Amino acid sequence: MKKYRCKKKGILWTLVLSLILIMLSGCGETPPEVVSETPLSQQDATSQQPPEAKPEATSEPAEPSPESGPTFVERNGNLRVEGTQLVNEAGQPVQLKGVSSHEVASFGYLVTYNALKQMRDDWNLTVFRIAMYTEDATGYIRNPGVKDIVTRIIDDCIDLGIYVIIDWHILYDNTPLKYKDQAVEFFSEMSARYGDYPNIIYEICNEPNGADTTWEGHIKPYAEEVIPAIRKNDPDNIIIVGTPTWSQDVDIAADDPLPYDNVMYALHFYAGSHGQFLRDKIDYALSKGLPIFVSEWGSCLNTGDGPTFHEESMEWIKFLDERNISYVNWSFSTKQEGASILRKQIDVNAKWTDVDLTEGGLFAKYAIKGTKDTVLFADGFETKTFGHGKWKRSNDNTTYETENPYKGNYAASIGKDGFLERAVTTVPYENLKLHLAYTFVNGKPGDVVRIEWFDGANYNLVTELPLAEEWTELDIALPDSASGVHDFSVRITAAVADEDTRLLVDEIWLAAEKK
């Protein structure tokens, strides 16, 4: 059953309850008291706080859960722009947080109903972005059948009550004018098909780029043809417009904005490459009254690869949260690069856990979830994690165990004086806790697991875990001094007597709280 297959101007939940009351009153009995679920509240929808006041935004699904009550879209309804703020149907500020697909022709198979539902329920995801590439080999221009994948995902998002961004993902085409006619045709079709649903957000040009691509000469003229085509069918759903230099130059757009309502402007960043200079552009644009939507961000380098930059990413997330700016993480894929959320070979239709996510995926999950608790890394070794550079290991004494894993198909197997070591900054975090499961094969009395942490100069012993002949799962609190360390690492060593003894470890993760 579709939960919100109705015109966007009404709130279905309230109408259903009203009909029930009418039917009950017609039966000659006093109806039971019913509390209707309205869009957030019945506060004055005309009183909008100014952007500089930074009113608290709705970003997490409130109780009851989506299974038993109205979904996020049902509670918030048709979105619009007031000043620099994205607001809901009641006029209250709303902040969307979610993830983007990678190239949907190649990675759309990962975006199942179950995957979206898990992220909605477990991550508090409220928006999903469908990246439909245009010019590449599998893009829409050469492969118009990709539209079927797009509509399948849109339908799932509508059913699940989350917002969905239809992204015309220009990249290699540089200027959006190159395929303007195709874009007009595509968005005309999408708006005719979905314009009555409040879930829909249109992103009409992902990342205009190239030295010759300008706002006034290319992007604005393009938008002035695509936006009217959408508005013929959909008068008021949100439209996101890309900005020059891979959607970074929002300051240029702020000096020459488009003359349309409910239009927002894209800002994209990658925390390992983009810092204060880009945040300054955002603040300038906001000061000029330009509404910003971060429709793509990553915790790695702007190449889409590299390590997770925790400290820099945290600074960005705090900045966006303080300004109620919505953001979408790149990308929900298994591509072997730092920006990918999923490890390879994950079953998206099964119930996945933190050990199935990459380090960047973990950061994205907890940023979206909005809780203080987060997981900095998590490894179940199902994809032979320490063979891909995340773990430093003693090569001669550390291998894989396939016969006796704690969960899944593999565990790490460590021989005499062998070790596993994992580095990650703890600068934005406190109250660190190491979780692991371990056991011994051919263990002897006196054998222990040595747990240490590195402060940038020295190793510090945390504890020694005793011999365990069965799998033992536990949490180990790290000292306060382990917080705020740029060069932090944790090391697990097999302090055993015999060469034939093996220490098996599995389901390892480091958890912390955001400062």
Short mmCIF file of C-alpha atoms in Angstrom, two decimals:
data_model
loop_
_atom_site.label_atom_id
_atom_site.label_comp_id
_atom_site.label_asym_id
_atom_site.label_seq_id
_atom_site.Cartn_x
_atom_site.Cartn_y
_atom_site.Cartn_z
CA MET A 1 0.00 0.00 0.00
CA LYS A 2 1.32 3.41 -0.95
CA LYS A 3 1.66 5.53 2.17
CA TYR A 4 1.47 8.95 0.54
CA ARG A 5 0.20 8.57 -3.00
CA CYS A 6 -1.84 11.75 -2.84
CA LYS A 7 -1.74 15.34 -4.01
CA LYS A 8 0.95 17.22 -2.16
CA LYS A 9 -1.26 20.00 -0.85
CA GLY A 10 -3.01 17.83 1.74
CA ILE A 11 -1.82 15.80 4.71
CA LEU A 12 -3.23 12.29 4.24
CA TRP A 13 -2.85 11.26 7.87
CA THR A 14 -5.11 14.04 9.13
CA LEU A 15 -7.72 13.34 6.45
CA VAL A 16 -7.90 9.64 7.30
CA LEU A 17 -8.40 10.37 11.00
CA SER A 18 -11.10 12.91 10.18
CA LEU A 19 -12.98 10.36 8.07
CA ILE A 20 -12.80 7.82 10.89
CA LEU A 21 -14.33 10.35 13.30
CA ILE A 22 -17.12 11.14 10.86
CA MET A 23 -17.97 7.46 10.39
CA LEU A 24 -17.93 6.79 14.12
CA SER A 25 -20.17 9.76 14.88
CA GLY A 26 -22.63 8.52 12.25
CA CYS A 27 -23.03 5.25 14.14
CA GLY A 28 -24.64 7.03 17.09
CA GLU A 29 -21.76 6.33 19.43
CA THR A 30 -19.36 8.76 21.07
CA PRO A 31 -16.11 8.44 19.17
CA PRO A 32 -12.93 7.77 21.10
CA GLU A 33 -10.55 10.68 21.56
CA VAL A 34 -8.08 10.77 18.69
CA VAL A 35 -4.95 12.90 18.58
CA SER A 36 -4.25 13.78 14.96
CA GLU A 37 -0.69 13.93 13.64
CA THR A 38 -0.21 17.32 11.99
CA PRO A 39 2.85 18.53 10.12
CA LEU A 40 5.19 19.00 13.10
CA SER A 41 2.70 21.14 15.04
CA GLN A 42 -0.09 23.67 14.65
CA GLN A 43 2.21 26.57 15.41
CA ASP A 44 1.65 29.70 13.37
CA ALA A 45 2.85 28.75 9.90
CA THR A 46 3.24 32.41 8.94
CA SER A 47 5.78 33.27 11.64
CA GLN A 48 9.15 32.46 10.08
CA GLN A 49 12.27 33.17 12.09
CA PRO A 50 14.99 35.00 10.14
CA PRO A 51 17.92 32.89 8.88
CA GLU A 52 20.39 34.55 11.21
CA ALA A 53 18.40 33.30 14.21
CA LYS A 54 19.24 29.73 13.10
CA PRO A 55 15.98 28.13 14.26
CA GLU A 56 16.18 24.48 15.15
CA ALA A 57 15.40 22.35 12.13
CA THR A 58 13.54 19.10 11.91
CA SER A 59 16.01 16.46 10.72
CA GLU A 60 15.20 13.21 12.53
CA PRO A 61 12.00 11.16 12.32
CA ALA A 62 10.06 11.72 15.53
CA GLU A 63 8.14 9.06 17.40
CA PRO A 64 6.12 7.09 16.49
CA SER A 65 8.36 5.16 14.11
CA PRO A 66 7.64 5.07 10.35
CA GLU A 67 6.23 1.56 10.81
CA SER A 68 3.45 2.70 13.13
CA GLY A 69 2.85 6.34 12.27
CA PRO A 70 3.24 8.98 9.61
CA THR A 71 6.47 9.10 7.64
CA PHE A 72 8.84 12.04 7.48
CA VAL A 73 7.24 13.26 4.25
CA GLU A 74 3.73 12.87 5.67
CA ARG A 75 4.70 14.95 8.68
CA ASN A 76 6.43 17.67 6.67
CA GLY A 77 4.52 17.68 3.40
CA ASN A 78 5.34 20.06 0.58
CA LEU A 79 8.67 21.84 1.09
CA ARG A 80 9.37 25.41 0.08
CA VAL A 81 12.03 28.10 0.44
CA GLU A 82 11.60 31.08 2.76
CA GLY A 83 14.58 33.41 2.74
CA THR A 84 17.61 31.14 2.97
CA GLN A 85 15.72 28.40 4.79
CA LEU A 86 14.15 25.19 3.54
CA VAL A 87 10.83 24.93 5.39
CA ASN A 88 8.02 22.41 5.60
CA GLU A 89 4.32 22.77 4.91
CA ALA A 90 3.79 24.37 8.33
CA GLY A 91 6.51 26.95 7.64
CA GLN A 92 9.01 25.42 10.05
CA PRO A 93 12.70 24.99 9.10
CA VAL A 94 13.60 21.49 7.98
CA GLN A 95 17.03 19.98 7.36
CA LEU A 96 17.30 16.96 5.08
CA LYS A 97 20.14 14.47 5.56
CA GLY A 98 20.81 11.56 3.27
CA VAL A 99 23.03 9.85 0.73
CA SER A 100 23.47 9.78 -3.02
CA SER A 101 23.79 6.85 -5.34
CA HIS A 102 26.87 6.59 -7.51
CA GLU A 103 26.28 6.30 -11.26
CA VAL A 104 22.85 4.73 -11.14
CA ALA A 105 23.23 2.67 -14.32
CA SER A 106 26.08 0.70 -12.72
CA PHE A 107 25.24 0.90 -9.02
CA GLY A 108 21.47 1.24 -9.05
CA TYR A 109 21.11 -2.47 -8.25
CA LEU A 110 22.34 -1.63 -4.74
CA VAL A 111 19.52 0.86 -4.18
CA THR A 112 16.79 -1.59 -3.24
CA TYR A 113 13.63 -0.95 -1.29
CA ASN A 114 15.18 -2.81 1.64
CA ALA A 115 18.39 -0.75 1.52
CA LEU A 116 16.44 2.50 1.53
CA LYS A 117 14.23 1.25 4.35
CA GLN A 118 17.24 0.27 6.47
CA MET A 119 18.76 3.71 6.06
CA ARG A 120 15.45 5.39 6.79
CA ASP A 121 14.87 3.39 9.96
CA ASP A 122 18.45 2.90 11.24
CA TRP A 123 20.19 6.06 10.04
CA ASN A 124 17.29 8.56 10.15
CA LEU A 125 17.80 9.14 6.42
CA THR A 126 15.23 11.58 5.06
CA VAL A 127 16.41 12.13 1.47
CA PHE A 128 18.01 10.01 -1.25
CA ARG A 129 19.70 11.39 -4.38
CA ILE A 130 19.59 9.47 -7.66
CA ALA A 131 22.72 10.33 -9.66
CA MET A 132 21.78 9.77 -13.29
CA TYR A 133 24.92 10.49 -15.30
CA THR A 134 24.41 12.10 -18.67
CA GLU A 135 27.43 11.82 -21.00
CA ASP A 136 29.47 8.80 -19.86
CA ALA A 137 29.18 5.40 -21.56
CA THR A 138 26.22 4.26 -19.46
CA GLY A 139 24.66 7.70 -19.07
CA TYR A 140 21.24 8.85 -20.16
CA ILE A 141 22.33 10.32 -23.49
CA ARG A 142 23.63 6.97 -24.79
CA ASN A 143 21.47 4.78 -22.57
CA PRO A 144 18.00 6.33 -22.08
CA GLY A 145 16.80 3.06 -20.56
CA VAL A 146 18.52 4.10 -17.33
CA LYS A 147 15.37 6.12 -16.73
CA ASP A 148 13.64 2.90 -15.68
CA ILE A 149 16.10 2.52 -12.78
CA VAL A 150 15.49 6.13 -11.81
CA THR A 151 11.71 5.73 -11.70
CA ARG A 152 11.97 2.49 -9.71
CA ILE A 153 13.98 4.24 -7.01
CA ILE A 154 11.67 7.26 -7.05
CA ASP A 155 8.67 4.98 -6.49
CA ASP A 156 10.42 3.26 -3.58
CA CYS A 157 11.26 6.61 -1.96
CA ILE A 158 7.64 7.73 -2.30
CA ASP A 159 6.44 4.47 -0.74
CA LEU A 160 8.89 4.87 2.15
CA GLY A 161 7.99 8.48 2.81
CA ILE A 162 11.40 10.04 2.15
CA TYR A 163 12.34 12.88 -0.15
CA VAL A 164 14.13 12.05 -3.39
CA ILE A 165 16.44 14.15 -5.57
CA ILE A 166 16.34 13.49 -9.32
CA ASP A 167 19.88 14.44 -10.32
CA TRP A 168 20.79 15.28 -13.93
CA HIS A 169 24.42 14.40 -13.25
CA ILE A 170 26.47 16.43 -15.70
CA LEU A 171 30.21 16.00 -15.22
CA TYR A 172 32.20 15.12 -18.32
CA ASP A 173 29.90 17.35 -20.40
CA ASN A 174 31.24 20.44 -18.55
CA THR A 175 28.49 22.86 -19.58
CA PRO A 176 24.82 22.04 -19.00
CA LEU A 177 23.98 23.65 -22.34
CA LYS A 178 25.49 20.69 -24.21
CA TYR A 179 22.43 18.51 -23.60
CA LYS A 180 19.92 21.23 -22.74
CA ASP A 181 17.21 19.92 -25.08
CA GLN A 182 17.45 16.43 -23.61
CA ALA A 183 17.31 17.90 -20.09
CA VAL A 184 14.16 19.87 -20.93
CA GLU A 185 12.55 16.72 -22.31
CA PHE A 186 13.62 14.60 -19.32
CA PHE A 187 12.49 17.01 -16.62
CA SER A 188 9.24 17.70 -18.47
CA GLU A 189 8.52 13.98 -18.33
CA MET A 190 9.58 13.59 -14.70
CA SER A 191 7.57 16.60 -13.52
CA ALA A 192 4.49 15.42 -15.42
CA ARG A 193 4.78 11.99 -13.84
CA TYR A 194 5.72 13.00 -10.28
CA GLY A 195 4.86 16.67 -9.90
CA ASP A 196 1.93 15.96 -7.57
CA TYR A 197 4.12 14.22 -4.99
CA PRO A 198 5.73 16.27 -2.21
CA ASN A 199 8.72 13.89 -2.13
CA ILE A 200 10.24 15.21 -5.35
CA ILE A 201 13.29 17.50 -5.61
CA TYR A 202 14.86 18.27 -8.98
CA GLU A 203 18.62 18.83 -9.36
CA ILE A 204 19.01 20.11 -12.89
CA CYS A 205 22.82 20.24 -13.33
CA ASN A 206 25.11 18.41 -10.93
CA GLU A 207 28.55 19.99 -11.36
CA PRO A 208 29.09 22.52 -14.14
CA ASN A 209 32.85 22.75 -14.65
CA GLY A 210 35.63 23.86 -16.93
CA ALA A 211 37.31 27.23 -17.35
CA ASP A 212 34.91 28.22 -20.12
CA THR A 213 31.72 27.35 -18.22
CA THR A 214 30.30 30.41 -16.48
CA TRP A 215 27.21 31.27 -14.46
CA GLU A 216 26.03 34.09 -16.69
CA GLY A 217 26.95 32.49 -20.00
CA HIS A 218 25.95 28.86 -19.50
CA ILE A 219 24.34 27.82 -16.21
CA LYS A 220 21.81 30.63 -15.76
CA PRO A 221 20.57 30.52 -19.39
CA TYR A 222 20.23 26.74 -19.08
CA ALA A 223 18.24 27.05 -15.84
CA GLU A 224 16.01 29.68 -17.44
CA GLU A 225 14.83 27.05 -19.92
CA VAL A 226 14.72 23.93 -17.73
CA ILE A 227 12.96 25.49 -14.73
CA PRO A 228 9.95 26.77 -16.75
CA ALA A 229 9.63 23.30 -18.31
CA ILE A 230 9.36 21.80 -14.82
CA ARG A 231 6.98 24.51 -13.61
CA LYS A 232 4.48 23.74 -16.38
CA ASN A 233 3.72 20.51 -14.54
CA ASP A 234 4.98 21.11 -11.02
CA PRO A 235 4.47 24.65 -9.76
CA ASP A 236 6.31 24.49 -6.47
CA ASN A 237 8.54 21.49 -5.64
CA ILE A 238 12.15 22.37 -4.82
CA ILE A 239 14.65 22.78 -7.68
CA ILE A 240 18.42 22.70 -7.04
CA VAL A 241 20.70 24.47 -9.52
CA GLY A 242 24.40 23.69 -9.82
CA THR A 243 27.00 26.45 -9.63
CA PRO A 244 30.36 27.00 -11.40
CA THR A 245 33.57 25.10 -10.59
CA TRP A 246 31.98 21.76 -9.70
CA SER A 247 29.23 23.51 -7.71
CA GLN A 248 31.51 25.56 -5.49
CA ASP A 249 30.96 29.15 -6.64
CA VAL A 250 27.72 29.92 -4.82
CA ASP A 251 29.07 33.42 -4.25
CA ILE A 252 28.87 34.12 -7.98
CA ALA A 253 25.27 32.89 -8.12
CA ALA A 254 24.45 35.02 -5.07
CA ASP A 255 25.36 38.15 -7.01
CA ASP A 256 23.06 37.20 -9.89
CA PRO A 257 20.32 34.83 -8.65
CA LEU A 258 17.54 33.27 -10.69
CA PRO A 259 14.09 34.94 -10.57
CA TYR A 260 12.13 31.87 -9.43
CA ASP A 261 10.56 30.69 -6.18
CA ASN A 262 11.60 27.50 -4.40
CA VAL A 263 15.00 27.36 -6.06
CA MET A 264 18.13 26.42 -4.10
CA TYR A 265 21.77 26.44 -5.15
CA ALA A 266 24.16 23.49 -4.99
CA LEU A 267 27.38 23.51 -3.00
CA HIS A 268 29.61 20.43 -3.17
CA PHE A 269 32.62 19.75 -0.95
CA TYR A 270 35.09 17.02 -0.05
CA ALA A 271 36.49 17.51 3.43
CA GLY A 272 40.03 16.40 2.58
CA SER A 273 40.33 19.05 -0.15
CA HIS A 274 37.93 21.88 0.69
CA GLY A 275 38.01 23.93 3.85
CA GLN A 276 37.37 27.42 5.17
CA PHE A 277 37.53 29.16 1.79
CA LEU A 278 34.44 27.24 0.69
CA ARG A 279 32.62 27.84 3.97
CA ASP A 280 33.30 31.55 3.48
CA LYS A 281 31.59 31.33 0.09
CA ILE A 282 28.54 29.80 1.78
CA ASP A 283 28.36 32.53 4.41
CA TYR A 284 28.67 35.20 1.74
CA ALA A 285 25.86 33.61 -0.28
CA LEU A 286 23.64 33.35 2.79
CA SER A 287 24.30 36.99 3.61
CA LYS A 288 22.99 37.85 0.14
CA GLY A 289 19.86 35.76 0.74
CA LEU A 290 20.83 32.75 -1.39
CA PRO A 291 19.45 29.38 -0.14
CA ILE A 292 22.11 26.63 -0.19
CA PHE A 293 21.68 22.86 -0.51
CA VAL A 294 24.77 20.62 -0.15
CA SER A 295 23.63 17.98 -2.61
CA GLU A 296 26.99 16.18 -2.55
CA TRP A 297 29.77 15.92 0.04
CA GLY A 298 32.45 13.42 0.96
CA SER A 299 34.75 12.84 3.90
CA CYS A 300 37.69 12.05 1.59
CA LEU A 301 39.57 13.92 -1.15
CA ASN A 302 37.85 15.60 -4.09
CA THR A 303 39.09 12.75 -6.28
CA GLY A 304 36.56 10.55 -4.50
CA ASP A 305 39.40 8.56 -2.97
CA GLY A 306 41.83 8.77 -0.08
CA PRO A 307 41.39 8.40 3.69
CA THR A 308 38.54 9.65 5.84
CA PHE A 309 39.30 13.13 7.18
CA HIS A 310 37.46 12.93 10.50
CA GLU A 311 38.42 16.29 11.97
CA GLU A 312 37.80 18.23 8.78
CA SER A 313 34.53 16.40 8.12
CA MET A 314 33.32 17.09 11.64
CA GLU A 315 34.04 20.79 11.19
CA TRP A 316 31.93 20.78 8.04
CA ILE A 317 29.01 18.93 9.62
CA LYS A 318 28.91 21.29 12.60
CA PHE A 319 29.01 24.25 10.21
CA LEU A 320 26.08 22.93 8.18
CA ASP A 321 24.03 21.90 11.21
CA GLU A 322 24.43 25.36 12.76
CA ARG A 323 22.97 26.88 9.58
CA ASN A 324 20.26 24.26 8.98
CA ILE A 325 21.74 23.43 5.58
CA SER A 326 20.67 20.08 4.15
CA TYR A 327 23.36 17.65 2.98
CA VAL A 328 23.70 14.44 0.96
CA ASN A 329 26.74 12.13 1.21
CA TRP A 330 28.53 10.63 -1.79
CA SER A 331 28.10 7.70 -2.40
CA PHE A 332 25.99 4.60 -1.78
CA SER A 333 28.19 2.21 -3.72
CA THR A 334 30.78 -0.56 -3.46
CA LYS A 335 33.28 1.11 -5.77
CA GLN A 336 36.80 0.66 -4.40
CA GLU A 337 37.41 4.27 -3.40
CA GLY A 338 37.35 6.34 -0.23
CA ALA A 339 33.97 7.93 -0.93
CA SER A 340 32.06 4.64 -1.07
CA ILE A 341 29.75 3.87 1.83
CA LEU A 342 29.63 0.09 1.40
CA ARG A 343 32.30 -2.55 1.53
CA LYS A 344 32.49 -4.88 -1.44
CA GLN A 345 30.23 -7.96 -1.65
CA ILE A 346 27.63 -6.66 0.78
CA ASP A 347 24.12 -8.08 0.52
CA VAL A 348 21.98 -4.95 0.57
CA ASN A 349 18.83 -7.03 1.05
CA ALA A 350 20.15 -8.49 4.29
CA LYS A 351 20.41 -6.66 7.58
CA TRP A 352 23.82 -5.02 7.47
CA THR A 353 25.80 -3.63 10.40
CA ASP A 354 28.65 -1.19 10.99
CA VAL A 355 31.25 -3.76 9.97
CA ASP A 356 29.72 -3.75 6.48
CA LEU A 357 30.44 -0.04 6.06
CA THR A 358 33.64 1.69 5.03
CA GLU A 359 35.25 4.23 7.32
CA GLY A 360 33.70 7.00 5.25
CA GLY A 361 30.38 5.18 5.32
CA LEU A 362 30.53 5.00 9.10
CA PHE A 363 31.18 8.73 9.35
CA ALA A 364 28.28 9.44 6.99
CA LYS A 365 25.91 7.17 8.89
CA TYR A 366 26.51 8.85 12.23
CA ALA A 367 26.47 12.34 10.73
CA ILE A 368 23.06 11.59 9.25
CA LYS A 369 21.86 9.83 12.39
CA GLY A 370 22.71 12.93 14.41
CA THR A 371 23.75 11.13 17.60
CA LYS A 372 26.81 11.81 19.77
CA ASP A 373 27.89 8.18 19.54
CA THR A 374 29.80 7.21 16.44
CA VAL A 375 32.02 4.41 15.18
CA LEU A 376 35.40 5.45 13.80
CA PHE A 377 36.18 2.12 12.17
CA ALA A 378 34.67 -1.35 12.17
CA ASP A 379 36.04 -4.54 10.64
CA GLY A 380 34.63 -8.03 10.45
CA PHE A 381 37.32 -9.06 7.93
CA GLU A 382 34.74 -10.50 5.52
CA THR A 383 36.44 -8.61 2.68
CA LYS A 384 39.95 -9.28 4.03
CA THR A 385 40.17 -5.72 5.29
CA PHE A 386 43.77 -5.73 6.44
CA GLY A 387 44.80 -6.73 2.96
CA HIS A 388 43.66 -3.35 1.65
CA GLY A 389 45.87 -1.06 3.69
CA LYS A 390 43.54 -0.15 6.55
CA TRP A 391 45.36 -2.35 9.04
CA LYS A 392 49.10 -2.53 9.53
CA ARG A 393 50.05 -6.11 10.32
CA SER A 394 53.03 -8.38 10.94
CA ASN A 395 53.04 -10.08 7.55
CA ASP A 396 54.65 -13.34 8.65
CA ASN A 397 52.38 -13.93 11.62
CA THR A 398 49.04 -12.40 10.63
CA THR A 399 46.75 -14.11 8.11
CA TYR A 400 43.09 -15.05 7.71
CA GLU A 401 41.14 -17.73 9.50
CA THR A 402 38.36 -19.33 7.46
CA GLU A 403 37.38 -22.27 9.67
CA ASN A 404 36.72 -20.50 12.96
CA PRO A 405 35.40 -16.97 12.35
CA TYR A 406 33.20 -15.38 14.99
CA LYS A 407 30.73 -14.16 12.37
CA GLY A 408 30.74 -14.40 8.60
CA ASN A 409 33.49 -16.17 6.68
CA TYR A 410 36.76 -14.77 8.00
CA ALA A 411 38.58 -13.71 11.13
CA ALA A 412 42.06 -12.28 11.61
CA SER A 413 44.55 -14.93 12.74
CA ILE A 414 47.63 -13.70 14.63
CA GLY A 415 50.65 -15.84 15.52
CA LYS A 416 53.29 -15.46 18.24
CA ASP A 417 54.23 -11.79 18.71
CA GLY A 418 52.19 -10.87 15.65
CA PHE A 419 49.94 -7.83 15.68
CA LEU A 420 47.24 -5.80 13.98
CA GLU A 421 47.39 -2.01 14.13
CA ARG A 422 44.88 0.57 12.94
CA ALA A 423 45.40 4.35 12.80
CA VAL A 424 42.71 7.04 12.96
CA THR A 425 42.59 10.55 14.37
CA THR A 426 40.59 10.99 17.59
CA VAL A 427 40.71 14.80 17.57
CA PRO A 428 36.92 15.45 17.42
CA TYR A 429 36.06 12.60 19.81
CA GLU A 430 36.07 11.53 23.45
CA ASN A 431 35.09 8.52 25.59
CA LEU A 432 36.77 6.02 23.28
CA LYS A 433 35.80 2.37 23.47
CA LEU A 434 37.35 -0.58 21.65
CA HIS A 435 35.08 -3.51 20.88
CA LEU A 436 36.29 -6.93 19.75
CA ALA A 437 35.67 -10.66 19.86
CA TYR A 438 38.62 -13.02 20.40
CA THR A 439 39.61 -16.59 21.12
CA PHE A 440 42.76 -18.75 21.04
CA VAL A 441 43.60 -21.87 19.05
CA ASN A 442 46.10 -24.13 20.86
CA GLY A 443 46.39 -21.52 23.59
CA LYS A 444 48.55 -22.14 26.66
CA PRO A 445 48.28 -20.87 30.24
CA GLY A 446 49.78 -17.41 30.41
CA ASP A 447 48.90 -16.46 26.82
CA VAL A 448 47.29 -13.02 26.60
CA VAL A 449 46.04 -10.43 24.14
CA ARG A 450 47.89 -7.15 24.60
CA ILE A 451 45.84 -4.03 23.81
CA GLU A 452 47.82 -0.81 23.34
CA TRP A 453 47.25 2.66 21.95
CA PHE A 454 49.74 5.01 20.29
CA ASP A 455 49.88 8.68 21.30
CA GLY A 456 52.03 9.84 18.40
CA ALA A 457 55.28 9.03 20.17
CA ASN A 458 54.83 6.02 22.44
CA TYR A 459 52.70 2.90 22.85
CA ASN A 460 50.61 2.77 26.02
CA LEU A 461 49.30 -0.47 27.50
CA VAL A 462 45.55 -0.46 28.06
CA THR A 463 45.01 -4.02 29.24
CA GLU A 464 45.94 -7.66 28.73
CA LEU A 465 43.09 -10.05 27.98
CA PRO A 466 43.48 -13.56 29.41
CA LEU A 467 43.39 -16.89 27.60
CA ALA A 468 39.95 -17.68 26.17
CA GLU A 469 39.15 -21.05 24.63
CA GLU A 470 35.77 -19.89 23.33
CA TRP A 471 34.84 -16.72 21.50
CA THR A 472 34.60 -13.84 23.97
CA GLU A 473 33.10 -10.48 22.97
CA LEU A 474 33.77 -7.39 25.07
CA ASP A 475 34.20 -3.62 25.22
CA ILE A 476 37.39 -1.97 26.49
CA ALA A 477 37.36 1.65 27.65
CA LEU A 478 40.40 3.64 26.55
CA PRO A 479 41.88 6.32 28.84
CA ASP A 480 40.83 9.95 28.49
CA SER A 481 44.29 10.82 27.19
CA ALA A 482 43.52 8.79 24.04
CA SER A 483 41.06 11.51 22.97
CA GLY A 484 42.22 14.37 20.79
CA VAL A 485 45.23 12.59 19.27
CA HIS A 486 46.01 13.26 15.60
CA ASP A 487 48.25 10.19 15.28
CA PHE A 488 46.21 7.81 17.41
CA SER A 489 46.35 4.12 16.62
CA VAL A 490 45.31 0.94 18.39
CA ARG A 491 47.42 -2.23 18.36
CA ILE A 492 46.36 -5.80 19.16
CA THR A 493 49.24 -8.21 19.83
CA ALA A 494 49.32 -11.98 20.39
CA ALA A 495 51.59 -12.33 23.44
CA VAL A 496 51.82 -16.13 23.34
CA ALA A 497 54.51 -18.69 24.14
CA ASP A 498 54.32 -21.23 21.30
CA GLU A 499 54.64 -20.92 17.55
CA ASP A 500 51.58 -23.13 17.01
CA THR A 501 49.27 -20.88 19.03
CA ARG A 502 46.95 -18.56 17.12
CA LEU A 503 44.98 -15.59 18.39
CA LEU A 504 41.75 -15.07 16.44
CA VAL A 505 40.07 -11.66 16.48
CA ASP A 506 36.90 -10.54 14.73
CA GLU A 507 34.19 -7.85 14.85
CA ILE A 508 36.59 -5.09 15.87
CA TRP A 509 35.44 -1.50 16.06
CA LEU A 510 36.42 1.73 17.77
CA ALA A 511 33.51 3.78 19.07
CA ALA A 512 33.54 7.28 20.52
CA GLU A 513 31.41 10.33 21.25
CA LYS A 514 31.51 13.55 19.27
CA LYS A 515 32.84 16.48 21.26
#
